[in-house]
Amino acid sequence: MFKQVYKYWWGQLLGWSAYFLINVFFNFTLLKKPNLQTAMIYLIIFVLCGIVSTHLFRTLLNKLRGWGSFSSEKQLVLYVVLVLSTSVVLYFVYNVVLDYLVGNPPHNKNFLQNLLDRGYLSCFAVSFIWWAIYFVGHYVDRNRISQVDRLKLEATVRELELKTIKAQLNPHFIFNALNSIRALVDENPQRARTAITELSNILRSSMATEKMETVSLESELNIVKDYLALEHIRFEERLQVRYEIDPDTLGLQVPPMMLQTLVENAIKHGISRVVSGGTVFIASRLNGMEHEIMIENTGQLVEKNVLNGHGFGLQSTRQRLSILFGNRATFDIKNKDEATVEARVVMPLL
Protein backbone atom coordinates (compact mmCIF):
# COMPACT_ATOMS: atom_id res chain seq x y z
CA MET A 1 0.00 0.00 0.00
CA PHE A 2 2.78 2.45 0.95
CA LYS A 3 4.59 1.62 -2.30
CA GLN A 4 1.48 2.45 -4.36
CA VAL A 5 1.02 5.80 -2.57
CA TYR A 6 4.71 6.56 -3.06
CA LYS A 7 4.47 5.84 -6.80
CA TYR A 8 1.29 7.92 -7.07
CA TRP A 9 2.81 11.07 -5.53
CA TRP A 10 5.98 10.70 -7.55
CA GLY A 11 3.81 10.45 -10.66
CA GLN A 12 1.87 13.56 -9.62
CA LEU A 13 5.00 15.63 -9.03
CA LEU A 14 6.81 14.46 -12.15
CA GLY A 15 3.76 14.78 -14.41
CA TRP A 16 2.75 18.28 -13.34
CA SER A 17 6.38 19.43 -13.27
CA ALA A 18 6.76 18.28 -16.86
CA TYR A 19 3.56 20.14 -17.80
CA PHE A 20 4.85 23.28 -16.09
CA LEU A 21 8.24 23.17 -17.85
CA ILE A 22 6.70 22.51 -21.26
CA ASN A 23 4.38 25.52 -20.85
CA VAL A 24 7.24 27.71 -19.68
CA PHE A 25 9.22 26.75 -22.75
CA PHE A 26 6.42 27.37 -25.27
CA ASN A 27 4.93 30.48 -23.66
CA PHE A 28 8.11 32.34 -22.85
CA THR A 29 10.45 31.07 -25.55
CA LEU A 30 8.37 30.51 -28.67
CA LEU A 31 5.28 32.66 -28.03
CA LYS A 32 7.22 35.32 -26.09
CA LYS A 33 4.29 36.51 -23.99
CA PRO A 34 4.76 40.09 -22.88
CA ASN A 35 3.09 39.88 -19.45
CA LEU A 36 5.51 37.44 -17.88
CA GLN A 37 4.49 37.86 -14.24
CA THR A 38 0.76 37.34 -14.81
CA ALA A 39 1.34 34.32 -17.06
CA MET A 40 3.56 32.70 -14.44
CA ILE A 41 0.95 33.24 -11.72
CA TYR A 42 -1.73 31.70 -13.93
CA LEU A 43 0.47 28.71 -14.72
CA ILE A 44 1.54 28.05 -11.12
CA ILE A 45 -2.04 28.31 -9.83
CA PHE A 46 -3.25 26.04 -12.64
CA VAL A 47 -0.66 23.35 -11.76
CA LEU A 48 -1.51 23.54 -8.05
CA CYS A 49 -5.19 23.36 -8.84
CA GLY A 50 -4.54 20.40 -11.11
CA ILE A 51 -2.77 18.50 -8.34
CA VAL A 52 -5.49 19.24 -5.78
CA SER A 53 -8.46 18.52 -8.07
CA THR A 54 -7.09 15.25 -9.49
CA HIS A 55 -6.19 14.07 -6.00
CA LEU A 56 -9.67 14.89 -4.65
CA PHE A 57 -11.37 13.03 -7.49
CA ARG A 58 -8.97 10.09 -7.05
CA THR A 59 -9.89 9.96 -3.32
CA LEU A 60 -13.58 9.93 -4.32
CA LEU A 61 -12.89 7.10 -6.74
CA ASN A 62 -11.16 5.07 -4.03
CA LYS A 63 -14.16 5.52 -1.75
CA LEU A 64 -16.26 3.96 -4.49
CA ARG A 65 -14.17 0.78 -3.93
CA GLY A 66 -11.93 1.13 -6.94
CA TRP A 67 -12.12 1.09 -10.71
CA GLY A 68 -12.09 -2.70 -11.14
CA SER A 69 -15.34 -3.25 -9.21
CA PHE A 70 -17.42 -1.70 -12.02
CA SER A 71 -18.61 -3.23 -15.27
CA SER A 72 -17.02 -2.00 -18.52
CA GLU A 73 -20.05 0.22 -19.28
CA LYS A 74 -19.94 1.83 -15.84
CA GLN A 75 -16.18 2.29 -16.14
CA LEU A 76 -16.67 4.25 -19.37
CA VAL A 77 -19.36 6.45 -17.82
CA LEU A 78 -17.25 7.03 -14.71
CA TYR A 79 -14.22 7.92 -16.81
CA VAL A 80 -16.21 10.53 -18.78
CA VAL A 81 -17.64 11.98 -15.56
CA LEU A 82 -14.19 12.24 -13.97
CA VAL A 83 -12.68 13.90 -17.05
CA LEU A 84 -15.51 16.42 -17.34
CA SER A 85 -15.54 17.14 -13.60
CA THR A 86 -11.79 17.69 -13.40
CA SER A 87 -11.74 19.90 -16.49
CA VAL A 88 -14.63 22.01 -15.15
CA VAL A 89 -12.79 22.57 -11.85
CA LEU A 90 -9.57 23.46 -13.66
CA TYR A 91 -11.40 25.87 -15.99
CA PHE A 92 -13.35 27.49 -13.18
CA VAL A 93 -10.28 28.18 -11.01
CA TYR A 94 -7.96 29.06 -13.88
CA ASN A 95 -10.27 31.43 -15.69
CA VAL A 96 -13.03 32.69 -13.38
CA VAL A 97 -11.41 32.85 -9.94
CA LEU A 98 -8.04 34.10 -11.14
CA ASP A 99 -9.60 36.66 -13.46
CA TYR A 100 -11.45 38.24 -10.55
CA LEU A 101 -8.36 38.07 -8.34
CA VAL A 102 -6.27 40.00 -10.85
CA GLY A 103 -9.13 42.34 -11.73
CA ASN A 104 -9.74 40.99 -15.21
CA PRO A 105 -13.38 39.77 -15.35
CA PRO A 106 -14.45 37.75 -18.40
CA HIS A 107 -15.83 39.55 -21.47
CA ASN A 108 -19.54 39.56 -22.16
CA LYS A 109 -19.82 36.66 -24.54
CA ASN A 110 -22.18 33.76 -24.71
CA PHE A 111 -21.27 30.81 -22.50
CA LEU A 112 -20.07 28.46 -25.28
CA GLN A 113 -17.92 31.11 -26.92
CA ASN A 114 -16.42 32.00 -23.55
CA LEU A 115 -15.52 28.35 -22.93
CA LEU A 116 -13.77 28.04 -26.28
CA ASP A 117 -11.93 31.35 -26.04
CA ARG A 118 -10.72 30.90 -22.50
CA GLY A 119 -9.13 27.47 -22.73
CA TYR A 120 -11.77 24.95 -21.63
CA LEU A 121 -10.62 22.54 -24.35
CA SER A 122 -7.09 22.81 -22.98
CA CYS A 123 -8.36 21.98 -19.49
CA PHE A 124 -10.33 19.07 -20.93
CA ALA A 125 -7.25 17.74 -22.75
CA VAL A 126 -5.09 17.92 -19.61
CA SER A 127 -7.79 16.16 -17.59
CA PHE A 128 -8.26 13.52 -20.27
CA ILE A 129 -4.52 12.74 -20.43
CA TRP A 130 -4.15 12.64 -16.61
CA TRP A 131 -6.98 10.16 -16.09
CA ALA A 132 -5.88 8.07 -19.08
CA ILE A 133 -2.37 7.72 -17.61
CA TYR A 134 -3.84 7.00 -14.15
CA PHE A 135 -6.14 4.19 -15.32
CA VAL A 136 -3.61 2.65 -17.70
CA GLY A 137 -1.07 2.58 -14.86
CA HIS A 138 -3.61 0.97 -12.53
CA TYR A 139 -4.52 -1.59 -15.20
CA VAL A 140 -0.86 -2.54 -15.68
CA ASP A 141 -0.26 -2.74 -11.90
CA ARG A 142 -3.38 -4.82 -11.35
CA ASN A 143 -2.38 -7.26 -14.11
CA ARG A 144 1.15 -7.51 -12.72
CA ILE A 145 -0.10 -8.16 -9.18
CA SER A 146 -2.60 -10.69 -10.51
CA GLN A 147 0.17 -12.47 -12.40
CA VAL A 148 2.44 -12.53 -9.33
CA ASP A 149 -0.42 -13.89 -7.20
CA ARG A 150 -1.13 -16.57 -9.78
CA LEU A 151 2.54 -17.61 -9.86
CA LYS A 152 2.61 -17.75 -6.06
CA LEU A 153 -0.52 -19.88 -6.06
CA GLU A 154 0.94 -22.22 -8.67
CA ALA A 155 4.17 -22.53 -6.64
CA THR A 156 2.15 -23.30 -3.49
CA VAL A 157 0.11 -25.93 -5.33
CA ARG A 158 3.29 -27.49 -6.73
CA GLU A 159 4.83 -27.58 -3.24
CA LEU A 160 1.71 -29.17 -1.74
CA GLU A 161 1.56 -31.75 -4.54
CA LEU A 162 5.22 -32.66 -4.00
CA LYS A 163 4.69 -33.00 -0.24
CA THR A 164 1.61 -35.16 -0.82
CA ILE A 165 3.50 -37.45 -3.19
CA LYS A 166 6.40 -37.76 -0.74
CA ALA A 167 4.01 -38.47 2.13
CA GLN A 168 2.49 -41.30 0.08
CA LEU A 169 5.83 -42.56 -1.18
CA ASN A 170 7.75 -42.97 2.07
CA PRO A 171 5.18 -45.16 3.90
CA HIS A 172 4.86 -47.26 0.76
CA PHE A 173 8.60 -47.86 0.70
CA ILE A 174 8.85 -48.50 4.47
CA PHE A 175 6.09 -51.12 4.27
CA ASN A 176 7.95 -53.08 1.59
CA ALA A 177 11.28 -52.80 3.43
CA LEU A 178 9.79 -54.00 6.72
CA ASN A 179 8.30 -56.99 4.93
CA SER A 180 11.77 -57.89 3.72
CA ILE A 181 13.19 -57.61 7.24
CA ARG A 182 10.33 -59.61 8.76
CA ALA A 183 11.13 -62.48 6.41
CA LEU A 184 14.70 -62.58 7.79
CA VAL A 185 14.03 -62.32 11.53
CA ASP A 186 13.52 -66.02 12.20
CA GLU A 187 15.62 -67.34 9.35
CA ASN A 188 18.78 -65.35 9.95
CA PRO A 189 18.82 -62.81 12.84
CA GLN A 190 22.31 -61.57 11.96
CA ARG A 191 21.23 -60.68 8.45
CA ALA A 192 18.07 -59.12 9.86
CA ARG A 193 20.19 -56.80 12.00
CA THR A 194 22.23 -55.89 8.92
CA ALA A 195 18.99 -55.23 7.06
CA ILE A 196 17.82 -52.91 9.85
CA THR A 197 21.08 -50.95 9.55
CA GLU A 198 20.57 -50.62 5.81
CA LEU A 199 16.98 -49.49 6.35
CA SER A 200 18.07 -46.83 8.86
CA ASN A 201 20.54 -45.49 6.28
CA ILE A 202 17.76 -45.29 3.70
CA LEU A 203 15.34 -43.58 6.10
CA ARG A 204 18.00 -41.08 7.16
CA SER A 205 18.70 -40.23 3.54
CA SER A 206 15.02 -39.93 2.61
CA MET A 207 14.34 -37.64 5.59
CA ALA A 208 17.23 -35.42 4.55
CA THR A 209 15.60 -34.91 1.13
CA GLU A 210 12.09 -34.33 2.50
CA LYS A 211 12.21 -30.55 1.92
CA MET A 212 14.00 -30.73 -1.42
CA GLU A 213 12.38 -30.62 -4.83
CA THR A 214 15.45 -32.16 -6.44
CA VAL A 215 18.64 -33.90 -5.30
CA SER A 216 21.84 -34.86 -7.05
CA LEU A 217 21.92 -38.17 -8.85
CA GLU A 218 24.86 -39.18 -6.64
CA SER A 219 22.73 -38.79 -3.49
CA GLU A 220 19.90 -40.72 -5.11
CA LEU A 221 22.27 -43.51 -6.11
CA ASN A 222 23.48 -43.84 -2.51
CA ILE A 223 19.89 -44.50 -1.40
CA VAL A 224 19.42 -47.00 -4.23
CA LYS A 225 22.60 -48.85 -3.31
CA ASP A 226 21.49 -49.11 0.33
CA TYR A 227 18.10 -50.37 -0.79
CA LEU A 228 19.63 -52.95 -3.14
CA ALA A 229 22.01 -54.07 -0.40
CA LEU A 230 18.99 -54.66 1.84
CA GLU A 231 17.14 -56.57 -0.90
CA HIS A 232 20.24 -58.58 -1.71
CA ILE A 233 20.08 -60.00 1.81
CA ARG A 234 16.66 -61.41 0.98
CA PHE A 235 17.29 -62.52 -2.61
CA GLU A 236 20.99 -63.45 -2.26
CA GLU A 237 22.33 -64.76 -5.56
CA ARG A 238 18.91 -64.37 -7.22
CA LEU A 239 19.55 -60.64 -7.43
CA GLN A 240 22.32 -59.29 -9.63
CA VAL A 241 22.97 -55.58 -10.09
CA ARG A 242 24.88 -53.78 -12.82
CA TYR A 243 25.61 -50.06 -13.14
CA GLU A 244 26.57 -47.91 -16.12
CA ILE A 245 26.81 -44.38 -14.74
CA ASP A 246 28.35 -41.52 -16.67
CA PRO A 247 30.43 -39.57 -14.09
CA ASP A 248 29.28 -36.30 -15.68
CA THR A 249 25.71 -37.06 -14.59
CA LEU A 250 26.41 -37.56 -10.87
CA GLY A 251 25.96 -33.88 -10.10
CA LEU A 252 22.75 -33.51 -12.14
CA GLN A 253 19.47 -32.90 -10.30
CA VAL A 254 16.70 -35.51 -10.21
CA PRO A 255 13.43 -35.81 -8.23
CA PRO A 256 14.16 -37.31 -4.77
CA MET A 257 13.33 -41.02 -4.33
CA MET A 258 12.39 -41.35 -8.02
CA LEU A 259 15.20 -43.72 -8.94
CA GLN A 260 14.66 -45.73 -5.75
CA THR A 261 10.96 -46.05 -6.60
CA LEU A 262 11.69 -47.38 -10.08
CA VAL A 263 14.27 -49.86 -8.76
CA GLU A 264 11.81 -50.98 -6.07
CA ASN A 265 9.20 -51.44 -8.81
CA ALA A 266 11.67 -53.52 -10.85
CA ILE A 267 12.27 -55.88 -7.93
CA LYS A 268 8.66 -56.11 -6.76
CA HIS A 269 7.13 -56.74 -10.21
CA GLY A 270 10.13 -58.34 -11.88
CA ILE A 271 12.87 -60.11 -9.92
CA SER A 272 10.60 -61.38 -7.11
CA ARG A 273 8.34 -63.12 -9.63
CA VAL A 274 11.09 -64.98 -11.46
CA VAL A 275 12.06 -68.22 -9.75
CA SER A 276 15.67 -68.01 -10.87
CA GLY A 277 15.87 -64.29 -10.11
CA GLY A 278 17.46 -61.88 -12.51
CA THR A 279 19.40 -58.68 -13.06
CA VAL A 280 18.70 -55.03 -12.40
CA PHE A 281 20.63 -52.76 -14.75
CA ILE A 282 20.86 -49.04 -13.93
CA ALA A 283 22.25 -46.56 -16.47
CA SER A 284 22.62 -42.80 -16.51
CA ARG A 285 23.93 -40.88 -19.49
CA LEU A 286 23.86 -37.51 -21.23
CA ASN A 287 22.05 -37.27 -24.54
CA GLY A 288 22.59 -33.79 -25.94
CA MET A 289 20.83 -31.35 -23.59
CA GLU A 290 18.93 -34.14 -21.85
CA HIS A 291 19.66 -36.44 -18.94
CA GLU A 292 18.57 -40.01 -19.60
CA ILE A 293 18.11 -42.61 -16.85
CA MET A 294 17.31 -46.21 -17.72
CA ILE A 295 16.41 -49.14 -15.47
CA GLU A 296 16.20 -52.60 -16.98
CA ASN A 297 15.14 -55.68 -15.04
CA THR A 298 14.42 -59.32 -15.68
CA GLY A 299 10.69 -59.99 -15.95
CA GLN A 300 7.61 -58.98 -17.90
CA LEU A 301 4.84 -56.43 -17.54
CA VAL A 302 1.72 -58.54 -17.24
CA GLU A 303 -0.59 -56.76 -14.78
CA LYS A 304 -3.00 -54.39 -16.50
CA ASN A 305 -2.26 -51.37 -14.27
CA VAL A 306 1.50 -51.88 -14.43
CA LEU A 307 1.43 -52.51 -18.16
CA ASN A 308 -0.41 -49.23 -18.72
CA GLY A 309 1.95 -47.38 -16.38
CA HIS A 310 -0.69 -46.76 -13.70
CA GLY A 311 0.94 -48.54 -10.74
CA PHE A 312 1.60 -46.43 -7.64
CA GLY A 313 5.35 -46.04 -8.16
CA LEU A 314 4.93 -45.31 -11.86
CA GLN A 315 2.13 -42.85 -11.27
CA SER A 316 4.13 -40.95 -8.62
CA THR A 317 7.07 -40.80 -11.03
CA ARG A 318 4.91 -39.26 -13.74
CA GLN A 319 3.42 -36.77 -11.30
CA ARG A 320 6.76 -35.55 -9.98
CA LEU A 321 8.26 -35.22 -13.44
CA SER A 322 5.20 -33.27 -14.59
CA ILE A 323 5.30 -30.94 -11.56
CA LEU A 324 9.02 -30.22 -11.85
CA PHE A 325 9.55 -30.19 -15.62
CA GLY A 326 6.12 -29.97 -17.26
CA ASN A 327 6.07 -31.54 -20.72
CA ARG A 328 9.85 -31.24 -21.06
CA ALA A 329 10.38 -34.58 -19.29
CA THR A 330 9.18 -38.01 -20.41
CA PHE A 331 8.77 -41.36 -18.72
CA ASP A 332 8.14 -44.64 -20.48
CA ILE A 333 8.05 -48.25 -19.36
CA LYS A 334 7.67 -51.24 -21.66
CA ASN A 335 8.67 -54.83 -22.33
CA LYS A 336 12.00 -54.53 -24.11
CA ASP A 337 11.95 -58.15 -25.16
CA GLU A 338 10.47 -61.43 -23.93
CA ALA A 339 12.61 -61.44 -20.79
CA THR A 340 13.34 -57.79 -19.96
CA VAL A 341 11.41 -54.71 -18.87
CA GLU A 342 12.80 -51.26 -19.59
CA ALA A 343 11.90 -48.02 -17.77
CA ARG A 344 13.32 -44.83 -19.26
CA VAL A 345 13.26 -41.31 -17.83
CA VAL A 346 14.39 -38.33 -19.93
CA MET A 347 14.76 -34.94 -18.21
CA PRO A 348 16.03 -31.56 -19.43
CA LEU A 349 19.30 -30.34 -17.97
CA LEU A 350 18.54 -27.85 -15.18
PDB file of N, CA and C in Angstrom, residues 26 39 47 59-60 72 135 177 180 207 236 266 277-278 310 322 341 345:
ATOM      1  N   PHE A  26       7.205  26.883 -24.123  1.00  0.00           N
ATOM      2  CA  PHE A  26       6.416  27.369 -25.266  1.00  0.00           C
ATOM      3  C   PHE A  26       5.947  28.804 -25.075  1.00  0.00           C
ATOM      4  N   ALA A  39       1.370  35.662 -16.454  1.00  0.00           N
ATOM      5  CA  ALA A  39       1.339  34.324 -17.059  1.00  0.00           C
ATOM      6  C   ALA A  39       1.915  33.270 -16.109  1.00  0.00           C
ATOM      7  N   VAL A  47      -1.330  24.618 -12.127  1.00  0.00           N
ATOM      8  CA  VAL A  47      -0.662  23.355 -11.758  1.00  0.00           C
ATOM      9  C   VAL A  47      -1.081  22.917 -10.363  1.00  0.00           C
ATOM     10  N   THR A  59      -9.426  10.390  -4.649  1.00  0.00           N
ATOM     11  CA  THR A  59      -9.894   9.963  -3.325  1.00  0.00           C
ATOM     12  C   THR A  59     -11.357   9.534  -3.385  1.00  0.00           C
ATOM     13  N   LEU A  60     -12.167  10.300  -4.136  1.00  0.00           N
ATOM     14  CA  LEU A  60     -13.576   9.932  -4.318  1.00  0.00           C
ATOM     15  C   LEU A  60     -13.699   8.587  -5.019  1.00  0.00           C
ATOM     16  N   SER A  72     -17.699  -2.811 -17.497  1.00  0.00           N
ATOM     17  CA  SER A  72     -17.022  -1.995 -18.518  1.00  0.00           C
ATOM     18  C   SER A  72     -17.865  -0.779 -18.913  1.00  0.00           C
ATOM     19  N   PHE A 135      -5.444   5.472 -15.185  1.00  0.00           N
ATOM     20  CA  PHE A 135      -6.138   4.191 -15.317  1.00  0.00           C
ATOM     21  C   PHE A 135      -5.291   3.157 -16.056  1.00  0.00           C
ATOM     22  N   ALA A 177      10.004 -52.504   2.773  1.00  0.00           N
ATOM     23  CA  ALA A 177      11.277 -52.799   3.429  1.00  0.00           C
ATOM     24  C   ALA A 177      11.073 -53.621   4.696  1.00  0.00           C
ATOM     25  N   SER A 180      10.519 -57.180   4.009  1.00  0.00           N
ATOM     26  CA  SER A 180      11.772 -57.886   3.721  1.00  0.00           C
ATOM     27  C   SER A 180      12.492 -58.259   5.011  1.00  0.00           C
ATOM     28  N   MET A 207      14.759 -38.763   4.752  1.00  0.00           N
ATOM     29  CA  MET A 207      14.343 -37.640   5.592  1.00  0.00           C
ATOM     30  C   MET A 207      15.138 -36.382   5.259  1.00  0.00           C
ATOM     31  N   GLU A 236      19.654 -62.843  -2.114  1.00  0.00           N
ATOM     32  CA  GLU A 236      20.987 -63.448  -2.260  1.00  0.00           C
ATOM     33  C   GLU A 236      21.410 -63.496  -3.719  1.00  0.00           C
ATOM     34  N   ALA A 266      11.035 -52.458 -10.055  1.00  0.00           N
ATOM     35  CA  ALA A 266      11.670 -53.517 -10.847  1.00  0.00           C
ATOM     36  C   ALA A 266      11.805 -54.806 -10.046  1.00  0.00           C
ATOM     37  N   GLY A 277      15.382 -65.647 -10.345  1.00  0.00           N
ATOM     38  CA  GLY A 277      15.870 -64.295 -10.112  1.00  0.00           C
ATOM     39  C   GLY A 277      16.242 -63.600 -11.405  1.00  0.00           C
ATOM     40  N   GLY A 278      17.081 -62.598 -11.308  1.00  0.00           N
ATOM     41  CA  GLY A 278      17.460 -61.883 -12.515  1.00  0.00           C
ATOM     42  C   GLY A 278      18.378 -60.714 -12.197  1.00  0.00           C
ATOM     43  N   HIS A 310       0.156 -47.389 -14.703  1.00  0.00           N
ATOM     44  CA  HIS A 310      -0.692 -46.758 -13.698  1.00  0.00           C
ATOM     45  C   HIS A 310      -0.449 -47.308 -12.301  1.00  0.00           C
ATOM     46  N   SER A 322       6.097 -34.280 -14.037  1.00  0.00           N
ATOM     47  CA  SER A 322       5.204 -33.267 -14.590  1.00  0.00           C
ATOM     48  C   SER A 322       5.252 -31.986 -13.766  1.00  0.00           C
ATOM     49  N   VAL A 341      12.237 -55.927 -18.936  1.00  0.00           N
ATOM     50  CA  VAL A 341      11.412 -54.712 -18.870  1.00  0.00           C
ATOM     51  C   VAL A 341      12.342 -53.504 -18.821  1.00  0.00           C
ATOM     52  N   VAL A 345      13.610 -42.673 -18.229  1.00  0.00           N
ATOM     53  CA  VAL A 345      13.258 -41.309 -17.834  1.00  0.00           C
ATOM     54  C   VAL A 345      14.186 -40.340 -18.580  1.00  0.00           C
TER      55      VAL A 345
END
